[in-house]
Amino acid sequence: MILAVVVWRVVNRDLEPWEIAAVLLAAGVLAMPFVTGAETSWYRNHALAVVAVPVLRKAPFWLLLPLVLRCAEQYLFLGAMWYGGSLV
Amino acid sequence: MSDRVASSHAAVPAVEVMVPARPASATRSSRQERAKRLLPVPLAAYLASTLLAWATAALSGEEFWSLAARERWDSVHYLSIASRGYEMFRCRERYPKFPDVWCGNTAWFPGYPMVTRVVSWTGLPVDVSAVLVTELCLVAVFVLLWHLLGARLTPGTGAAMALAVVFPGAIYFHAVFPVTLGALGLLICVLGIQRESLPYAGVGAWIAFSTHLVGGRTNHVGAQHRVRVAQFGLAHTCGEGPGCGGGGCDGILASCRIRVSRDRSLGRLLGAPARRLRSGRSQESVRAGRGLLPHPFFFSRTSPTRTTPGWSSTPATPTRHSSSSTWSSLR
């Protein structure tokens, strides 16, 4: 989703340098488990990708709404796993 | 013309009188306006995040307003660092039944425990301080996000803030983990880039890499730590040492473990004694051991169930070194 918005904004040439930095940081966050190994806690690292959320500020609402609902659903599952002690 | 001059002369004293009073009132009003613009939405986001975590805890049968709900796995190590500092010792010195390997909490980053310890100087217990640090950092995270979003409420920015509230893994934003502090560091770094301010960006990067592997990985510090830990032989003791807690070995130590596991594989292939490798003196082979798969060397040495005395009340997982399928099934 973020990648699609980034591509869309790159095509429109309105991506600012600090947003590129945020995207690069998020890409590093997402790539981290692949570098350190599968035993690293994925979701704990991926929570740090929240740094790329400002890149979505110009995305249309109808595009963001399904993403928010899907993430909310995933949040509930992950939250239940956390409180159950199985989310590392 | 003379009227114009007279009026301009008459206006001068009035302007001079008003000059000292203007900046203070203007600054105060601009601060208030800025606070009105910057704070309501982030505070609402924080409230929504807390309510969502509370609802999730209630649905899971857990008491959200308790310290026990905020602490899992590595939390005990961060709290131990905050309360007693870093420790590294031979396991047999404290736990005679353990193998002669290294134990300790040196694999966890210092930023979050340091801030927790500073807050605990106010008299609060360490675990309460840790939760307080996490929650305050979360408020700051939402404030910075809102600032970066432009601080204007539109359907797009509102949805983006909602996305931050329910972001995958956002449950860690309320836990005794350095995730919130690390996210704050990354956002300060981005804010520094936006403002073209090197101090801002530097402070943010420093917070990030002192807090979490993600930040540390972006520079050479992480690599240096990794080599150092491997040198002390800590990495390959992780599965059996109390320093691992119940599920903890993430970050640097995970990298270490994989690297040393590769080192062992190479050592076996080359016929090098495993004991020599275990002592951590074979750095050349550590460096040369890239590209080989982890070897199930530790598997036979681990017991099925074990509790880590004095470090964590959670049972350690016995097959983390060798069986990725078993380890992944625990997640």
Coordinates of C-alpha atoms in Angstrom, one line a residue:
Chain A
M1 CA 0.0 0.0 0.0
I2 CA 2.7 2.4 1.0
L3 CA 4.7 1.3 -2.0
A4 CA 1.8 2.0 -4.3
V5 CA 1.3 5.4 -2.8
V6 CA 5.0 6.1 -3.1
V7 CA 5.1 5.1 -6.8
W8 CA 2.0 7.2 -7.4
R9 CA 3.6 10.2 -5.8
V10 CA 6.9 9.7 -7.5
V11 CA 5.1 9.6 -10.8
N12 CA 3.4 12.9 -9.8
R13 CA 6.7 14.2 -8.6
D14 CA 5.4 15.5 -5.3
L15 CA 7.4 13.2 -3.0
E16 CA 9.6 15.3 -0.7
P17 CA 13.1 14.3 0.5
W18 CA 12.0 13.7 4.1
E19 CA 9.3 11.4 2.8
I20 CA 11.8 9.4 0.8
A21 CA 13.8 9.1 4.0
A22 CA 10.8 7.8 5.8
V23 CA 10.1 5.3 3.1
L24 CA 13.7 4.1 3.2
L25 CA 13.6 3.7 7.0
A26 CA 10.3 1.7 6.6
A27 CA 11.9 -0.4 3.9
G28 CA 14.8 -1.1 6.3
V29 CA 12.4 -2.0 9.0
L30 CA 10.5 -4.5 6.8
A31 CA 13.8 -6.0 5.5
M32 CA 15.2 -6.4 9.0
P33 CA 13.9 -9.9 9.7
F34 CA 15.2 -11.2 6.4
V35 CA 18.6 -9.9 7.4
T36 CA 18.8 -11.0 11.0
G37 CA 17.0 -14.3 10.5
A38 CA 13.5 -15.6 10.8
E39 CA 13.8 -15.9 14.6
T40 CA 13.7 -12.2 15.1
S41 CA 10.4 -10.9 16.2
W42 CA 8.7 -9.8 13.1
Y43 CA 5.8 -7.8 14.3
R44 CA 7.8 -6.0 16.9
N45 CA 10.1 -4.7 14.2
H46 CA 7.3 -4.0 11.8
A47 CA 5.6 -1.8 14.3
L48 CA 8.5 0.6 13.7
A49 CA 7.4 1.0 10.0
V50 CA 4.8 3.4 11.4
V51 CA 7.4 6.0 10.5
A52 CA 6.2 5.8 6.9
V53 CA 2.6 6.6 7.7
P54 CA 3.0 10.4 6.9
V55 CA 3.8 9.4 3.3
L56 CA 0.1 8.4 3.0
R57 CA -1.2 11.9 3.8
K58 CA -2.0 12.6 0.2
A59 CA -3.6 9.2 -0.5
P60 CA -7.4 9.3 -1.1
F61 CA -9.7 8.4 1.8
W62 CA -11.4 5.5 -0.1
L63 CA -8.0 3.9 -0.6
L64 CA -7.0 4.3 3.1
L65 CA -10.3 3.1 4.6
P66 CA -10.0 -0.6 3.6
L67 CA -6.4 -0.6 4.8
V68 CA -7.4 0.8 8.2
L69 CA -10.1 -1.8 8.6
R70 CA -7.8 -4.6 7.6
C71 CA -5.1 -3.4 9.9
A72 CA -7.7 -3.1 12.7
E73 CA -8.7 -6.7 12.2
Q74 CA -5.1 -7.8 12.3
Y75 CA -4.5 -5.6 15.4
L76 CA -7.2 -7.5 17.3
F77 CA -5.6 -10.9 16.4
L78 CA -2.1 -9.8 17.3
G79 CA -3.4 -8.2 20.5
A80 CA -5.0 -11.4 21.5
M81 CA -1.8 -13.3 20.7
W82 CA 0.1 -10.8 22.8
Y83 CA -2.1 -11.1 25.8
G84 CA -2.1 -14.8 25.3
G85 CA 1.7 -14.8 25.5
S86 CA 2.3 -16.3 22.1
L87 CA 3.4 -13.2 20.3
V88 CA 7.1 -12.8 20.9
Chain B
M1 CA 1.2 66.1 2.0
S2 CA 1.5 67.9 5.3
D3 CA -1.4 65.9 6.6
R4 CA 0.2 62.7 5.6
V5 CA 3.5 63.7 7.3
A6 CA 1.6 64.8 10.4
S7 CA -0.3 61.5 10.5
S8 CA 2.9 59.5 10.1
H9 CA 4.6 61.5 12.9
A10 CA 1.6 60.9 15.1
A11 CA 1.6 57.2 14.4
V12 CA 5.3 56.8 15.3
P13 CA 5.0 57.1 19.1
A14 CA 2.0 54.8 19.1
V15 CA 4.0 52.2 17.3
E16 CA 7.0 52.7 19.6
V17 CA 4.7 52.2 22.6
M18 CA 3.2 49.0 21.2
V19 CA 6.5 47.4 20.2
P20 CA 7.5 45.9 23.6
A21 CA 4.1 44.5 24.3
R22 CA 3.5 42.8 21.0
P23 CA 6.1 39.9 21.0
A24 CA 5.0 38.4 24.3
S25 CA 1.3 38.4 23.6
A26 CA 1.9 37.3 20.0
T27 CA 4.2 34.5 21.1
R28 CA 1.7 33.4 23.8
S29 CA -1.2 33.4 21.4
S30 CA 0.8 31.7 18.7
R31 CA 1.8 29.0 21.1
Q32 CA -1.8 28.5 22.1
E33 CA -2.9 28.3 18.5
R34 CA -0.1 25.9 17.8
A35 CA -1.1 23.7 20.7
K36 CA -4.7 23.8 19.6
R37 CA -3.6 22.7 16.2
L38 CA -1.1 20.1 17.2
L39 CA -2.5 18.4 20.3
P40 CA -6.2 17.5 20.0
V41 CA -5.9 14.9 17.2
P42 CA -2.8 13.2 18.7
L43 CA -4.4 13.0 22.1
A44 CA -7.6 11.6 20.5
A45 CA -5.4 9.0 18.7
Y46 CA -3.7 8.1 21.9
L47 CA -7.0 7.7 23.6
A48 CA -8.3 5.5 20.8
S49 CA -5.1 3.4 20.9
T50 CA -5.5 2.9 24.7
L51 CA -9.1 2.1 24.4
L52 CA -8.4 -0.4 21.6
A53 CA -5.7 -2.1 23.6
W54 CA -8.0 -2.2 26.6
A55 CA -10.8 -3.7 24.6
T56 CA -8.4 -6.3 23.1
A57 CA -7.2 -7.2 26.6
A58 CA -10.8 -7.5 27.8
L59 CA -11.7 -9.8 24.9
S60 CA -8.6 -11.9 25.7
G61 CA -9.5 -12.1 29.4
E62 CA -6.6 -10.0 30.5
E63 CA -6.6 -7.1 32.9
F64 CA -5.3 -4.2 30.9
W65 CA -4.6 -1.8 33.8
S66 CA -2.0 -4.0 35.3
L67 CA 1.8 -4.3 34.9
A68 CA 1.5 -8.0 34.2
A69 CA -0.4 -7.3 31.0
R70 CA 2.4 -5.0 29.7
E71 CA 5.3 -7.4 30.4
R72 CA 6.1 -10.3 28.1
W73 CA 9.3 -12.2 27.1
D74 CA 12.1 -9.7 26.8
S75 CA 10.5 -7.2 29.2
V76 CA 12.2 -8.9 32.1
H77 CA 15.6 -8.2 30.6
Y78 CA 14.9 -4.5 30.0
L79 CA 13.7 -4.2 33.6
S80 CA 16.7 -6.1 34.9
I81 CA 19.0 -3.7 33.0
A82 CA 17.1 -0.7 34.3
S83 CA 17.3 -1.9 37.9
R84 CA 20.7 -3.6 38.1
G85 CA 22.6 -2.7 35.0
Y86 CA 24.3 -5.0 32.6
E87 CA 25.6 -8.3 33.8
M88 CA 27.7 -11.0 32.2
F89 CA 29.0 -14.1 34.0
R90 CA 29.6 -17.8 33.6
C91 CA 26.3 -19.5 34.2
R92 CA 27.8 -22.1 36.5
E93 CA 28.8 -19.3 39.0
R94 CA 25.1 -18.9 39.8
Y95 CA 23.4 -21.9 38.4
P96 CA 25.6 -25.0 39.0
K97 CA 23.4 -27.3 36.9
F98 CA 23.9 -25.2 33.8
P99 CA 26.5 -25.9 31.2
D100 CA 29.7 -23.9 31.4
V101 CA 28.6 -21.1 29.1
W102 CA 28.1 -17.3 29.3
C103 CA 24.9 -15.8 30.8
G104 CA 23.7 -12.3 31.1
N105 CA 21.6 -9.5 29.7
T106 CA 24.2 -7.8 27.5
A107 CA 22.3 -8.6 24.3
W108 CA 19.6 -6.0 24.9
F109 CA 19.9 -2.4 23.9
P110 CA 20.5 0.2 26.6
G111 CA 18.3 3.2 25.5
Y112 CA 15.0 2.1 26.9
P113 CA 16.4 0.8 30.3
M114 CA 18.4 4.1 30.6
V115 CA 15.3 6.3 30.2
T116 CA 13.4 4.0 32.5
R117 CA 16.1 4.2 35.2
V118 CA 16.1 8.0 34.9
V119 CA 12.3 8.2 35.4
S120 CA 12.6 5.7 38.3
W121 CA 14.8 8.3 40.2
T122 CA 11.5 10.1 40.9
G123 CA 10.7 7.4 43.3
L124 CA 8.4 5.3 41.0
P125 CA 9.1 1.5 40.8
V126 CA 11.1 0.5 37.8
D127 CA 8.3 -1.4 36.1
V128 CA 5.9 1.5 36.6
S129 CA 8.5 3.8 35.2
A130 CA 8.9 1.6 32.2
V131 CA 5.2 1.7 31.4
L132 CA 5.2 5.5 31.9
V133 CA 8.1 5.9 29.5
T134 CA 6.3 3.8 26.9
E135 CA 3.0 5.7 27.2
L136 CA 4.6 9.2 27.1
C137 CA 6.6 8.1 24.1
L138 CA 3.4 7.0 22.4
V139 CA 1.9 10.4 23.0
A140 CA 5.0 12.0 21.5
V141 CA 4.9 9.5 18.5
F142 CA 1.3 10.6 17.7
V143 CA 2.2 14.3 18.1
L144 CA 5.1 13.9 15.7
L145 CA 3.1 11.9 13.2
W146 CA 0.4 14.5 13.2
H147 CA 3.0 17.2 12.7
L148 CA 4.5 15.3 9.8
L149 CA 1.0 14.8 8.4
G150 CA 0.6 18.6 8.2
A151 CA -1.5 19.1 11.3
R152 CA -4.7 19.7 9.3
L153 CA -7.6 17.4 9.7
T154 CA -8.8 16.1 6.4
P155 CA -10.2 12.7 5.5
G156 CA -6.8 11.6 4.3
T157 CA -4.9 12.7 7.4
G158 CA -7.6 11.4 9.7
A159 CA -7.4 8.0 8.1
A160 CA -3.6 8.1 8.3
M161 CA -3.8 8.7 12.0
A162 CA -6.3 5.9 12.4
L163 CA -3.9 3.7 10.5
A164 CA -1.2 4.6 13.0
V165 CA -3.5 3.6 15.8
V166 CA -4.2 0.1 14.4
F167 CA -0.8 -0.4 12.8
P168 CA 0.3 -4.0 12.7
G169 CA 2.3 -4.6 15.8
A170 CA 0.9 -1.5 17.5
I171 CA 0.1 -3.6 20.5
Y172 CA 3.8 -3.3 21.4
F173 CA 3.2 0.5 21.7
H174 CA 1.7 -0.2 25.2
A175 CA 4.2 -2.9 26.3
V176 CA 7.4 -2.8 28.3
F177 CA 9.4 -2.9 25.1
P178 CA 11.6 -0.3 23.4
V179 CA 9.4 -0.2 20.3
T180 CA 7.7 3.1 21.1
L181 CA 10.9 4.8 22.0
G182 CA 12.5 3.5 18.8
A183 CA 9.6 4.7 16.7
L184 CA 9.9 8.1 18.4
G185 CA 13.6 8.2 17.5
L186 CA 12.9 7.4 13.9
L187 CA 10.2 10.0 13.7
I188 CA 12.5 12.7 15.3
C189 CA 15.1 11.7 12.7
V190 CA 12.6 12.2 9.9
L191 CA 11.5 15.5 11.4
G192 CA 15.1 16.6 11.4
I193 CA 15.4 15.7 7.7
Q194 CA 12.2 17.6 7.0
R195 CA 13.5 20.7 8.8
E196 CA 17.0 20.1 7.4
S197 CA 18.3 20.1 10.9
L198 CA 21.3 17.9 11.5
P199 CA 21.0 18.1 15.4
Y200 CA 17.3 16.9 15.2
A201 CA 18.2 14.1 12.8
G202 CA 21.2 13.1 14.8
V203 CA 19.4 13.0 18.1
G204 CA 16.6 11.0 16.5
A205 CA 19.1 8.5 15.0
W206 CA 20.9 8.3 18.3
I207 CA 17.7 7.4 20.1
A208 CA 16.8 4.9 17.5
F209 CA 20.1 3.0 17.4
S210 CA 20.5 3.1 21.2
T211 CA 17.0 1.6 21.5
H212 CA 16.4 -1.0 18.9
L213 CA 18.1 -3.2 16.4
V214 CA 16.4 -1.5 13.6
G215 CA 18.2 1.7 14.5
G216 CA 21.4 0.0 15.3
R217 CA 21.4 -1.9 12.0
T218 CA 21.5 1.4 10.1
N219 CA 25.0 2.0 11.2
H220 CA 28.1 0.1 12.1
V221 CA 27.4 0.0 15.8
G222 CA 25.3 -3.1 15.5
A223 CA 27.9 -5.0 13.6
Q224 CA 30.5 -4.1 16.2
H225 CA 28.3 -5.3 19.0
R226 CA 27.6 -8.5 17.1
V227 CA 31.2 -9.3 16.7
R228 CA 31.9 -8.4 20.3
V229 CA 29.1 -10.7 21.6
A230 CA 30.3 -13.5 19.3
Q231 CA 33.8 -13.0 20.6
F232 CA 32.7 -13.5 24.2
G233 CA 31.0 -16.7 23.1
L234 CA 27.6 -15.4 24.4
A235 CA 25.8 -16.0 21.2
H236 CA 25.9 -19.8 21.0
T237 CA 25.0 -20.0 24.7
C238 CA 21.7 -18.3 24.2
G239 CA 19.5 -21.3 24.0
E240 CA 20.7 -22.6 27.3
G241 CA 21.6 -19.6 29.3
P242 CA 19.3 -17.7 31.6
G243 CA 20.0 -14.6 29.6
C244 CA 17.7 -15.8 27.0
G245 CA 14.6 -15.8 29.1
G246 CA 11.7 -17.4 27.6
G247 CA 11.7 -16.2 24.1
G248 CA 13.9 -13.4 24.1
C249 CA 16.9 -13.7 22.0
D250 CA 16.1 -11.2 19.3
G251 CA 18.1 -8.5 17.7
I252 CA 21.8 -8.7 18.0
L253 CA 21.8 -12.0 19.7
A254 CA 19.7 -13.6 17.0
S255 CA 22.2 -12.5 14.4
C256 CA 25.0 -13.7 16.6
R257 CA 23.4 -17.1 17.0
I258 CA 22.9 -17.6 13.4
R259 CA 26.4 -16.4 12.6
V260 CA 28.0 -18.7 15.2
S261 CA 25.8 -21.5 14.1
R262 CA 27.2 -21.1 10.7
D263 CA 30.6 -20.9 12.2
R264 CA 30.0 -24.3 13.8
S265 CA 28.9 -25.8 10.5
L266 CA 32.0 -24.6 8.9
G267 CA 34.1 -25.9 11.7
R268 CA 32.6 -29.3 11.4
L269 CA 33.1 -29.3 7.7
L270 CA 36.7 -28.3 8.0
G271 CA 37.3 -30.7 10.9
A272 CA 37.9 -28.0 13.5
P273 CA 37.2 -28.9 17.1
A274 CA 33.8 -27.7 18.2
R275 CA 35.3 -27.0 21.6
R276 CA 37.6 -24.4 20.1
L277 CA 34.8 -22.8 18.3
R278 CA 32.7 -22.8 21.5
S279 CA 35.4 -20.8 23.3
G280 CA 34.9 -18.0 20.9
R281 CA 38.5 -17.7 19.9
S282 CA 38.0 -18.5 16.3
Q283 CA 37.1 -15.2 14.9
E284 CA 38.5 -16.0 11.5
S285 CA 36.1 -18.8 11.0
V286 CA 33.3 -16.6 12.2
R287 CA 34.1 -14.2 9.5
A288 CA 34.6 -17.0 7.0
G289 CA 31.4 -18.8 7.9
R290 CA 29.0 -16.9 5.7
G291 CA 26.6 -18.7 3.4
L292 CA 26.3 -21.9 5.4
L293 CA 23.1 -23.1 6.9
P294 CA 22.7 -23.3 10.7
H295 CA 23.7 -26.7 12.0
P296 CA 21.6 -28.5 14.6
F297 CA 24.5 -28.6 17.1
F298 CA 22.7 -27.4 20.1
F299 CA 19.7 -29.6 19.7
S300 CA 20.9 -32.6 21.6
R301 CA 22.2 -30.4 24.5
T302 CA 18.9 -28.8 25.4
S303 CA 16.3 -30.2 27.8
P304 CA 12.6 -30.4 26.8
T305 CA 11.4 -27.9 29.4
R306 CA 13.3 -25.5 31.6
T307 CA 12.8 -22.5 33.7
T308 CA 15.4 -19.8 33.8
P309 CA 16.2 -19.2 37.4
G310 CA 16.6 -15.7 38.6
W311 CA 16.0 -14.2 35.3
S312 CA 12.6 -15.0 34.0
S313 CA 9.6 -16.9 35.1
T314 CA 8.9 -18.0 31.6
P315 CA 10.1 -21.4 30.4
A316 CA 12.8 -21.3 27.8
T317 CA 12.1 -22.8 24.5
P318 CA 14.5 -25.7 23.9
T319 CA 14.7 -25.9 20.2
R320 CA 15.3 -22.4 19.1
H321 CA 18.8 -23.0 17.8
S322 CA 18.1 -25.9 15.7
S323 CA 14.6 -26.2 14.6
S324 CA 13.2 -23.2 12.9
S325 CA 9.9 -25.0 12.4
T326 CA 9.5 -25.6 16.2
W327 CA 10.4 -22.0 16.9
S328 CA 8.1 -20.6 14.3
S329 CA 5.3 -22.7 15.6
L330 CA 5.6 -21.0 18.9
R331 CA 4.7 -17.7 17.2

